[in-house]
mmCIF file of C-alpha atoms in Angstrom:
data_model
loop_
_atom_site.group_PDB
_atom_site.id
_atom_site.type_symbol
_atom_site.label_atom_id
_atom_site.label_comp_id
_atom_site.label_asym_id
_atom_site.label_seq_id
_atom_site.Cartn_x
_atom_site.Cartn_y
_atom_site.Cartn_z
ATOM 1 C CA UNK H 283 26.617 1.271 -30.972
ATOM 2 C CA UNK H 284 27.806 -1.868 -30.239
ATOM 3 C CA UNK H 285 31.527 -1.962 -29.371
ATOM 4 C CA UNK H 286 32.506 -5.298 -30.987
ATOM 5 C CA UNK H 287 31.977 -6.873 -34.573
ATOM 6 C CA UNK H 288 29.494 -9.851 -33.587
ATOM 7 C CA UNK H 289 25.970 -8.223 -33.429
ATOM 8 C CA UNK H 290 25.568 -10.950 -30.552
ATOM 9 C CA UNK H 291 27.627 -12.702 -28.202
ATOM 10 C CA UNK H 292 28.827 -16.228 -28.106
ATOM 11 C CA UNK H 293 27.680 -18.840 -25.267
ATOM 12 C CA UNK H 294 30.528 -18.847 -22.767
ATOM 13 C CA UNK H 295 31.341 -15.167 -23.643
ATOM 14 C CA UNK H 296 31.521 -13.114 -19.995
ATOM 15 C CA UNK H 297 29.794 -9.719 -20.866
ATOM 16 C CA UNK H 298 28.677 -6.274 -18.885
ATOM 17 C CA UNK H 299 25.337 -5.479 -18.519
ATOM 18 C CA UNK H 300 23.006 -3.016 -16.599
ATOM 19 C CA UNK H 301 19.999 -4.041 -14.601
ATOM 20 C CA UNK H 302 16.700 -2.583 -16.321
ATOM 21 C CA UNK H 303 14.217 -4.804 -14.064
ATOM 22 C CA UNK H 304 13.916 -7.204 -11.904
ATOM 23 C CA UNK H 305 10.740 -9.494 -11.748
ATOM 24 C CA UNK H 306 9.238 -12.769 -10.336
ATOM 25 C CA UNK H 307 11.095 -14.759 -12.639
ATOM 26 C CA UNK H 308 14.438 -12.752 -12.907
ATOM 27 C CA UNK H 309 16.026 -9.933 -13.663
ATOM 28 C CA UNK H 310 15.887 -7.847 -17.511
ATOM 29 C CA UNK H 311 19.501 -6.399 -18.233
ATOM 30 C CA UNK H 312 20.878 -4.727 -21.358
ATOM 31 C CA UNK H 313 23.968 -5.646 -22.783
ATOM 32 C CA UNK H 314 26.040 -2.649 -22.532
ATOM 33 C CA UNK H 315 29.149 -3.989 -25.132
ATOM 34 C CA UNK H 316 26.038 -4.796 -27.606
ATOM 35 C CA UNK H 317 23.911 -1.974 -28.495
ATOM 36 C CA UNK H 318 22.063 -2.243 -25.299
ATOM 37 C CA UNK H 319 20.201 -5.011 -26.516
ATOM 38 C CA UNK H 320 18.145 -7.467 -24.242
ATOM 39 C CA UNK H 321 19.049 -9.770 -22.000
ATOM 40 C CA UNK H 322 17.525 -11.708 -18.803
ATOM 41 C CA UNK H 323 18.853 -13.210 -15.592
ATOM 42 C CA UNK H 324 16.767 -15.912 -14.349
ATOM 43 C CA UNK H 325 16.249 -16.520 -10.473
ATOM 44 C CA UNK H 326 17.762 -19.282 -10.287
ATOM 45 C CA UNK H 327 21.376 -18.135 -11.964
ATOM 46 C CA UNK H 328 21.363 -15.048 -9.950
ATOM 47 C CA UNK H 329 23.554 -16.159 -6.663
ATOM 48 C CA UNK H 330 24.599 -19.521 -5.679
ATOM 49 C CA UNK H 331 23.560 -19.034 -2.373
ATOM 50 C CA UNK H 332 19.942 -19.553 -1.271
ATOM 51 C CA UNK H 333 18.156 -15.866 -2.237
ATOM 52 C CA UNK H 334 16.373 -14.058 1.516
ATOM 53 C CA UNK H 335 16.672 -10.697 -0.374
ATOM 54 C CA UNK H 336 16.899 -9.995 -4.035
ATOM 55 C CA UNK H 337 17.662 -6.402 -3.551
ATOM 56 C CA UNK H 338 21.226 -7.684 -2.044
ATOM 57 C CA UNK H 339 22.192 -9.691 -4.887
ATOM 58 C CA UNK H 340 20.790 -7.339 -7.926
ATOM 59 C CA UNK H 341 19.611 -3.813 -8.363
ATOM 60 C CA UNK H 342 18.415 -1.843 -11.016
ATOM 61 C CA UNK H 343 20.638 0.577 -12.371
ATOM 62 C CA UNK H 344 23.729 -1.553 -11.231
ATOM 63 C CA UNK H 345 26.240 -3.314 -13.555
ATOM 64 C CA UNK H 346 27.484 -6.632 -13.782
ATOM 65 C CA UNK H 347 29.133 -9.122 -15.178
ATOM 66 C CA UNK H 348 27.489 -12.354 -16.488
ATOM 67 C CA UNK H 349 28.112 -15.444 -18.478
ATOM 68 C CA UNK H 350 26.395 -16.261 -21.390
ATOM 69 C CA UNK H 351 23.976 -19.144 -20.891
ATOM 70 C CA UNK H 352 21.938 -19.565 -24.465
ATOM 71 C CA UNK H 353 21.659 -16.803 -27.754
ATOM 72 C CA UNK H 354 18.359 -17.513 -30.119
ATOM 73 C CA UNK H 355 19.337 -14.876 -32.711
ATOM 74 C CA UNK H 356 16.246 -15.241 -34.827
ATOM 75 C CA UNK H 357 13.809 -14.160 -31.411
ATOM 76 C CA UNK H 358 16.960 -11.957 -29.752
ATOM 77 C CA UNK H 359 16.703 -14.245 -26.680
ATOM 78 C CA UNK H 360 19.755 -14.219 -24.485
ATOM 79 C CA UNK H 361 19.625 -15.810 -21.038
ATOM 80 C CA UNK H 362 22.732 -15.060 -18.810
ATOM 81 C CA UNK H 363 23.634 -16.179 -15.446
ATOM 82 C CA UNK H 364 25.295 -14.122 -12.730
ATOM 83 C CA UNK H 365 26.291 -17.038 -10.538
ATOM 84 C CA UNK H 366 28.035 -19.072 -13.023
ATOM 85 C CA UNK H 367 31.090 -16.047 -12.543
ATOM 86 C CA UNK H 368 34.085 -16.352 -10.948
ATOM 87 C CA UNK H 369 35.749 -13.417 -9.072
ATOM 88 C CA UNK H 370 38.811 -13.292 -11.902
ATOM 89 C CA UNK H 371 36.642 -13.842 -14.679
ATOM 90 C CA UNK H 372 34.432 -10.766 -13.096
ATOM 91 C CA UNK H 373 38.235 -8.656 -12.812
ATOM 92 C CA UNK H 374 38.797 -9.634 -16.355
ATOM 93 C CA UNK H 375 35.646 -8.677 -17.788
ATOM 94 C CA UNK H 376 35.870 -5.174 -15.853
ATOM 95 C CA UNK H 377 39.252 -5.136 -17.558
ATOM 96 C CA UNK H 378 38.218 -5.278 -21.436
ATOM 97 C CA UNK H 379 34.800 -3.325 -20.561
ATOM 98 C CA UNK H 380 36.733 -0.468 -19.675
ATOM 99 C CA UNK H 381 38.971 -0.450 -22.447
ATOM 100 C CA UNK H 382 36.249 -1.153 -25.297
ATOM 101 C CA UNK H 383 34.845 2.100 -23.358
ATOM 102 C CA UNK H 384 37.820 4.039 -23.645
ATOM 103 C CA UNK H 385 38.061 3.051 -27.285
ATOM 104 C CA UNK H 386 34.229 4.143 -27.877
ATOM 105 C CA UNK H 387 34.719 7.216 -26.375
ATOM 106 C CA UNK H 388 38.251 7.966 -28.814
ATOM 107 C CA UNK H 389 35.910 6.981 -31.736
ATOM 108 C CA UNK H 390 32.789 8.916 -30.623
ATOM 109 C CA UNK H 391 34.855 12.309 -30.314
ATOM 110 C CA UNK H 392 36.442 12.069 -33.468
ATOM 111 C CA UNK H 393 32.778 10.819 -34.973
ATOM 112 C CA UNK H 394 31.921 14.606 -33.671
ATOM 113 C CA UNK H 395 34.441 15.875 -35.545
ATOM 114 C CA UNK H 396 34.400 14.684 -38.941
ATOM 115 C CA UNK H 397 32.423 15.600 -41.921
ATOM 116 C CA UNK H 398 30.674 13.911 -44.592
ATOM 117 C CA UNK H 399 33.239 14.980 -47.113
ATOM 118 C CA UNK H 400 35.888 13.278 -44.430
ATOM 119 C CA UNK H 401 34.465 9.903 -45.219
ATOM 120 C CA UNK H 402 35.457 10.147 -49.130
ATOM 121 C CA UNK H 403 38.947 9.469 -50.141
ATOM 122 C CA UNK H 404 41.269 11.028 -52.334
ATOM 123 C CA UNK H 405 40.496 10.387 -56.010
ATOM 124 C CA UNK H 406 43.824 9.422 -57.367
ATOM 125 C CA UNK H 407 43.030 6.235 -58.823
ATOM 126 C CA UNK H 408 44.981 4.802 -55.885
ATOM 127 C CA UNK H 409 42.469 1.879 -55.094
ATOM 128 C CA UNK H 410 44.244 1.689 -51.169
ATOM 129 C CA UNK H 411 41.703 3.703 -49.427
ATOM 130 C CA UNK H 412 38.440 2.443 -48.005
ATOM 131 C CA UNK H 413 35.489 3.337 -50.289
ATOM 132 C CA UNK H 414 33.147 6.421 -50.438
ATOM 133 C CA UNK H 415 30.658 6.055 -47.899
ATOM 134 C CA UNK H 416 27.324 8.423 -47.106
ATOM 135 C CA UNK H 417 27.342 9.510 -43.413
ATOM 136 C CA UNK H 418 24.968 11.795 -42.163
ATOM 137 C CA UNK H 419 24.224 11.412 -38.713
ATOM 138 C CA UNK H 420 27.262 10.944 -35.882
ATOM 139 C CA UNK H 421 25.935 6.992 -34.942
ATOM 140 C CA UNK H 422 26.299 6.425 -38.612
ATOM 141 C CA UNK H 423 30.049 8.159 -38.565
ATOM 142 C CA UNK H 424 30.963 6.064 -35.415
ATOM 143 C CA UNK H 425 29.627 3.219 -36.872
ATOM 144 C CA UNK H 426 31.754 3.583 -39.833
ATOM 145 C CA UNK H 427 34.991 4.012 -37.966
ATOM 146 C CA UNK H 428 34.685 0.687 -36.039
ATOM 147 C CA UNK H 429 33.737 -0.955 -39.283
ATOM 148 C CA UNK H 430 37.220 0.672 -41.050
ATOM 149 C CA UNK H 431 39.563 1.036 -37.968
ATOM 150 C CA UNK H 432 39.082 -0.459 -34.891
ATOM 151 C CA UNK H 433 37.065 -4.169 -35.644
ATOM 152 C CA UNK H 434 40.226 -4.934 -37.856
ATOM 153 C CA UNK H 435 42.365 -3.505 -35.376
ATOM 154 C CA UNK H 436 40.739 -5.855 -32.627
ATOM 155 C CA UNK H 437 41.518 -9.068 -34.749
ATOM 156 C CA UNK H 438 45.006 -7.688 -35.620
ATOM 157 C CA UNK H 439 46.208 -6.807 -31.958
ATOM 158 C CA UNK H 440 43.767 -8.821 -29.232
ATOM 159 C CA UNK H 441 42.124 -5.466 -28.980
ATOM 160 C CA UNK H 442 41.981 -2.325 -30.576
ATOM 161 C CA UNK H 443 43.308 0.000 -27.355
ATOM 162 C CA UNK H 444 46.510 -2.471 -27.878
ATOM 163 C CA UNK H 445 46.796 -0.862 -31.206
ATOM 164 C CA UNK H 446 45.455 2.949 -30.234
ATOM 165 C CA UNK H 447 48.133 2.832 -27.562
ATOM 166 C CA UNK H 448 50.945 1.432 -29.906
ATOM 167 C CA UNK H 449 50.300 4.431 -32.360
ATOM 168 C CA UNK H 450 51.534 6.914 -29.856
ATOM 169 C CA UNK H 451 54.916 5.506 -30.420
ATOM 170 C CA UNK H 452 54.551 3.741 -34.090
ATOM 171 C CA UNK H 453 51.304 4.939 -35.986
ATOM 172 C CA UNK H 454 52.810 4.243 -39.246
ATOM 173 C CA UNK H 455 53.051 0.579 -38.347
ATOM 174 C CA UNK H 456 49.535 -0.078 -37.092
ATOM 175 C CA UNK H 457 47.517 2.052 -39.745
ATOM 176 C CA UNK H 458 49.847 0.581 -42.429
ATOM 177 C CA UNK H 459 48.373 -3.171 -40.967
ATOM 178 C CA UNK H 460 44.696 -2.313 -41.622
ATOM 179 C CA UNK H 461 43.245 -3.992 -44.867
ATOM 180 C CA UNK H 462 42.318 -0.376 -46.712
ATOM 181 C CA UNK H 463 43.327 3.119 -45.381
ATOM 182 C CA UNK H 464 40.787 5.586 -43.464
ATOM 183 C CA UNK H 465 40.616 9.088 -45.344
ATOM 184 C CA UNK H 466 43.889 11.536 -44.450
ATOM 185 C CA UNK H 467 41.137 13.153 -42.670
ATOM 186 C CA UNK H 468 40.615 10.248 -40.218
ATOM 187 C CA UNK H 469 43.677 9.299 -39.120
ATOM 188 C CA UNK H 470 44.446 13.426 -38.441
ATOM 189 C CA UNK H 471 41.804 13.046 -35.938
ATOM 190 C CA UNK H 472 42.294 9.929 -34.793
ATOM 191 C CA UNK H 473 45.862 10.426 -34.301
ATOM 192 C CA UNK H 474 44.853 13.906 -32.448
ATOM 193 C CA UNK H 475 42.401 12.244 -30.218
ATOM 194 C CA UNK H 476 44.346 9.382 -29.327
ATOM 195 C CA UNK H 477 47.668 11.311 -28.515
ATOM 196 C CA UNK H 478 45.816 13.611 -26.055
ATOM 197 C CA UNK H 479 43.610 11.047 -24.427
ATOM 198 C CA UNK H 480 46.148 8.319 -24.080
ATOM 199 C CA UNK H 481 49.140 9.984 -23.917
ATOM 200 C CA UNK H 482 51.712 8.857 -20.283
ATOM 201 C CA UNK H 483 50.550 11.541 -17.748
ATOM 202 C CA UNK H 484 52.755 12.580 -14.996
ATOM 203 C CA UNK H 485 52.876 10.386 -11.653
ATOM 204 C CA UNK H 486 53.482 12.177 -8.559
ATOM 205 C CA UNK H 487 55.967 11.330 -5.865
ATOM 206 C CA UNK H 488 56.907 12.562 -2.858
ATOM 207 C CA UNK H 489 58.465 12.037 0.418
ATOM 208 C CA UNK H 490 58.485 13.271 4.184
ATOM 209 C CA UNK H 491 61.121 13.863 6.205
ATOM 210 C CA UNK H 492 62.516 15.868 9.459
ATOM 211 C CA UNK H 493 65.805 17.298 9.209
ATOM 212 C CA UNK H 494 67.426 18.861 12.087
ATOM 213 C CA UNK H 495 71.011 20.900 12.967
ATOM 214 C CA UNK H 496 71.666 22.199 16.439
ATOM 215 C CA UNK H 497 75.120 22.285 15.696
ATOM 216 C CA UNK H 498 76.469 26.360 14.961
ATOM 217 C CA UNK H 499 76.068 25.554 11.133
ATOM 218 C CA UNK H 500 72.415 25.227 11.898
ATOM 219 C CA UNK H 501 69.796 26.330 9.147
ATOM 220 C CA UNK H 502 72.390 26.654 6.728
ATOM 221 C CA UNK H 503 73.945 23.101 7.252
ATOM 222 C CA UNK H 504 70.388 21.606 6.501
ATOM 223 C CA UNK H 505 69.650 24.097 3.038
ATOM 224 C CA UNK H 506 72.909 22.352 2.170
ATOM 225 C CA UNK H 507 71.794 18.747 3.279
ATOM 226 C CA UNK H 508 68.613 19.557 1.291
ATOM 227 C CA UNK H 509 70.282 20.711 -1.591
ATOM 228 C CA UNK H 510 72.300 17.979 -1.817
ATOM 229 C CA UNK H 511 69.249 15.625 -2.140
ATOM 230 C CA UNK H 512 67.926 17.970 -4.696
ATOM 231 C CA UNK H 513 70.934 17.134 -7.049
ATOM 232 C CA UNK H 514 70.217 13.752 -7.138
ATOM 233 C CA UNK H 515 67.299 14.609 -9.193
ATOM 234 C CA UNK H 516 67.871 14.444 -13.237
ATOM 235 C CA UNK H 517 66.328 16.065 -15.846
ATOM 236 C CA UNK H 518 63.739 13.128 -16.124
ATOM 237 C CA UNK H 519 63.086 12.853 -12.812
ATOM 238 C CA UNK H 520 63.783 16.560 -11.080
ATOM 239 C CA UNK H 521 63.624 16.958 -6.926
ATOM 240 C CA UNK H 522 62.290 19.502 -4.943
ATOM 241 C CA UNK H 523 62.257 19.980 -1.234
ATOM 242 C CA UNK H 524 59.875 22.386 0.691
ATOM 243 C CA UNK H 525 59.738 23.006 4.250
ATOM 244 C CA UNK H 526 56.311 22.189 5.679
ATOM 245 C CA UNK H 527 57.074 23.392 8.955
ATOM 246 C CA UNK H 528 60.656 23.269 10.510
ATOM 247 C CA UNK H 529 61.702 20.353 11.165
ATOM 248 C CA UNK H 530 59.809 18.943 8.720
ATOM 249 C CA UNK H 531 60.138 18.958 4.990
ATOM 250 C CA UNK H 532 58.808 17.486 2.117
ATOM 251 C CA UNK H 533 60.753 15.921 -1.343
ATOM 252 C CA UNK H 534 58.753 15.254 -4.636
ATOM 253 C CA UNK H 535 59.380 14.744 -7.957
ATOM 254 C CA UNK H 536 56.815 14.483 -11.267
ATOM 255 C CA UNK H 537 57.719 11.545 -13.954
ATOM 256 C CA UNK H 538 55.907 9.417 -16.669
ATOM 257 C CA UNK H 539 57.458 6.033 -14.027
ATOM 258 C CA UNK H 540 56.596 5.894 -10.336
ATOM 259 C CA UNK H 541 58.930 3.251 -9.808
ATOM 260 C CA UNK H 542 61.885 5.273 -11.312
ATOM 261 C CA UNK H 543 60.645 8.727 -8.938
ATOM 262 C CA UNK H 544 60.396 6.097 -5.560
ATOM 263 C CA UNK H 545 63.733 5.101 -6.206
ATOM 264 C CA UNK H 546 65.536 8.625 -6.977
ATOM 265 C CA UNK H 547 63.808 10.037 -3.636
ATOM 266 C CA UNK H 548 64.964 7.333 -1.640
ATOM 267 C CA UNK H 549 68.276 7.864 -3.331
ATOM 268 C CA UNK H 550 67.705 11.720 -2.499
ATOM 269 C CA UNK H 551 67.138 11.133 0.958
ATOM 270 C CA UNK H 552 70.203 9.340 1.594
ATOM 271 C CA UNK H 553 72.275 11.662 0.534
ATOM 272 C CA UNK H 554 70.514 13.933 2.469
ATOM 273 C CA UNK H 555 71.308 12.174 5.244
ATOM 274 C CA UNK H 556 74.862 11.381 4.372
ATOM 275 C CA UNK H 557 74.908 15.584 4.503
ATOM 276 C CA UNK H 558 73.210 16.667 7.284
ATOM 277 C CA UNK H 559 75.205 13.562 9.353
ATOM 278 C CA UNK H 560 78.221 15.269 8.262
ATOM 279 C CA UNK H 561 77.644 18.402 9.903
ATOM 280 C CA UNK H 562 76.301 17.077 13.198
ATOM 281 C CA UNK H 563 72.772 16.188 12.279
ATOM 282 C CA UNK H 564 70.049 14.249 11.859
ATOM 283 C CA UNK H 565 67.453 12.781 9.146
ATOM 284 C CA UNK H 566 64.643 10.839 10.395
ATOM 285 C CA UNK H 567 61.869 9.322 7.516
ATOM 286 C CA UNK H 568 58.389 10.735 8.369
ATOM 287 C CA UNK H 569 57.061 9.361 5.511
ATOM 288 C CA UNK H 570 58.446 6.987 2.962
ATOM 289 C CA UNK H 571 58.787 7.457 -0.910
ATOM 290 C CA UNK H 572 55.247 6.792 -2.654
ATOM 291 C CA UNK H 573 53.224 7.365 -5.991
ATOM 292 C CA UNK H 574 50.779 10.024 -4.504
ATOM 293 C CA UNK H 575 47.145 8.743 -5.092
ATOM 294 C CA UNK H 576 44.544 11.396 -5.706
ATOM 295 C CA UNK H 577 43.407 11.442 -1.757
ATOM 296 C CA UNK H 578 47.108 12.290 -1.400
ATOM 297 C CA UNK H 579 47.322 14.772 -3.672
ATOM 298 C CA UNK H 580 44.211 16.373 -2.043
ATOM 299 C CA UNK H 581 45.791 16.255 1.412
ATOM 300 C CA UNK H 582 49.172 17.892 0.132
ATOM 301 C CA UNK H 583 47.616 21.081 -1.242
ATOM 302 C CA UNK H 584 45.888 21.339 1.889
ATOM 303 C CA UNK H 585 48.991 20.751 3.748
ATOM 304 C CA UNK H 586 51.016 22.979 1.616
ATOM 305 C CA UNK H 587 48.281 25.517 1.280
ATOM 306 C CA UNK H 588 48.372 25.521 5.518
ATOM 307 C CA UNK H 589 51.983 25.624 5.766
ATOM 308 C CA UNK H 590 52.348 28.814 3.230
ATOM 309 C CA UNK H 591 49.936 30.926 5.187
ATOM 310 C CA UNK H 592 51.740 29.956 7.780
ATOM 311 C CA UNK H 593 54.913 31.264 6.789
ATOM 312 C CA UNK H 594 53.694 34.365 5.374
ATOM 313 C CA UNK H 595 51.904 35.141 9.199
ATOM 314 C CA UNK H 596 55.716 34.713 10.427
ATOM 315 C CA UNK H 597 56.849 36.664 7.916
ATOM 316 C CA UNK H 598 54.636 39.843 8.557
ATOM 317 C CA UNK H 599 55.239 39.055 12.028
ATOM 318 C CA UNK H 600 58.620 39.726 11.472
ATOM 319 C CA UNK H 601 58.082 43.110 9.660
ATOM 320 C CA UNK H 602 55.939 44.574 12.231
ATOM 321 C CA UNK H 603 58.765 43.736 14.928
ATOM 322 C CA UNK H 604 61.292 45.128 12.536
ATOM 323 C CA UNK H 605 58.802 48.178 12.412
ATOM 324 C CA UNK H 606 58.599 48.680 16.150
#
């Protein structure tokens, strides 16, 4: 299924395609925006640079992004050229590739879902909803739900994941801008699909830092310090410290904005500080206040996981001395 409303694309347009096979004269892609149809690289538009090896310029199996060179519709000739791209015009491709595939794979999951029956309107004499159609098969289903939803969507808002994310907040708006209405049955799904795939997730924050007392108030002068910085925390954007291993303690915080969490922790470690300085100690940054990336989330179970066994060995420790 192609993901856009032209069967073919226009000379000029920058499209994704997959390397099927590369020859003497060039190199066979499919156009993966297009129905997979054919298209061909020739030698000469593959690199700008004089070609020693082939196999470091193109491979089969690997994607890229190419420029539109000539389209004979009648034969289903397209020639393309790799070299002809600039590096933004490559990021911007990437850009709309992945969201045409995010939006395919919305509509192909709610394709799976939907009947026949789904695909006929209510008979109310209300002539507002799209006509009856006959679906059988799920290609012909998807096929039907670009042609009704997200091809007028595209022309209405740039692109139709503009309009799938807008319906999160205003649904109403955007399926009330669409020239005849999908089936009840379609938006449910639709609306289903797109609230649990594109719904804000969570972002991660977190900070390190080692807090220490040798003053008498001691441990209980930095559960204070720490608790202080925990109060800085909202209901949006709660704090938590946990110890890692004395002296050394880690603050994070879950919200839908990573700016908004880097901000309260470094917020949360200054009063921290303000705290522990009060009662004779002292706060020193391990690690700054940062949107954990996946490798850091990774590493912090791992650390966390480490530092709990940890404690629980001192704490049966403990027991067994208490014992003797």
């Amino acid at each position: 299924m192609r993901f856009y409303e032209n069967k073919y694309p226009e000379v000029d347009d920058l499209v994704m395609v997959q390397v099927k096979q590369i020859q003497d004269m060039g190199a066979y892609v499919k156009l993966l925006e297009y129905d997979n149809i054919e298209g061909m690289i020739l030698l000469s538009e593959l690199s700008r640079r004089r070609i020693r090896s082939i196999q470091k310029i193109i491979r089969v199996g690997r994607n890229e992004v190419v420029v539109v060179l000539r389209v004979d519709k009648e034969k289903g000739y397209i020639d393309l050229s790799k070299r002809r791209v600039t590096a933004e015009e490559k990021e911007k491709c990437e850009d709309r590739f992945n969201l045409s595939r995010q939006v395919a794979s919305i509509l192909r999951e709610v394709a799976s879902k939907l009947t026949e029956a789904d695909f006929t309107p209510p008979q109310n004499g209300d002539n507002q909803f799209a006509a009856p159609v006959s679906v059988t098969t799920e290609e012909e289903k998807l096929e039907q739900l670009y042609e009704q939803i997200a091809w007028p969507l595209g022309r209405q808002y740039g692109h139709p994941h503009a309009a799938f994310k807008l319906m999160l907040s205003d649904s109403d708006a955007v399926f009330g801008s669409l020239p005849v209405q999908p089936s009840p049955a379609i938006i449910r799904q639709l609306k289903t699909t797109i609230g649990r795939k594109l719904a804000p997730k969570a972002t991660r924050a977190h900070a390190k830092v080692d807090v220490s007392c040798y003053t008498r108030a001691g441990i209980d002068a930095i559960k204070r310090a720490l608790r202080a910085g925990e109060k800085v925390g909202t209901d949006a954007v709660p704090i938590k410290a946990r110890v890692i291993a004395p002296p050394r303690y880690m603050l994070e915080t879950n919200t839908m904005d990573g700016g908004i969490a880097v901000d309260r922790l470094e917020r949360a470690i200054q009063a921290i500080q303000a705290a522990i300085e009060k009662e004779g100690g002292t706060l020193v940054v391990h690690e700054n206040p940062k949107v954990a990336s996946e490798s850091d989330e990774q590493e912090l179970k791992a650390l966390m996981a480490k530092a709990e066994a940890e404690n629980a060995e001192v704490a049966g420790d403990d027991d067994s001395e208490a014992e003797d």
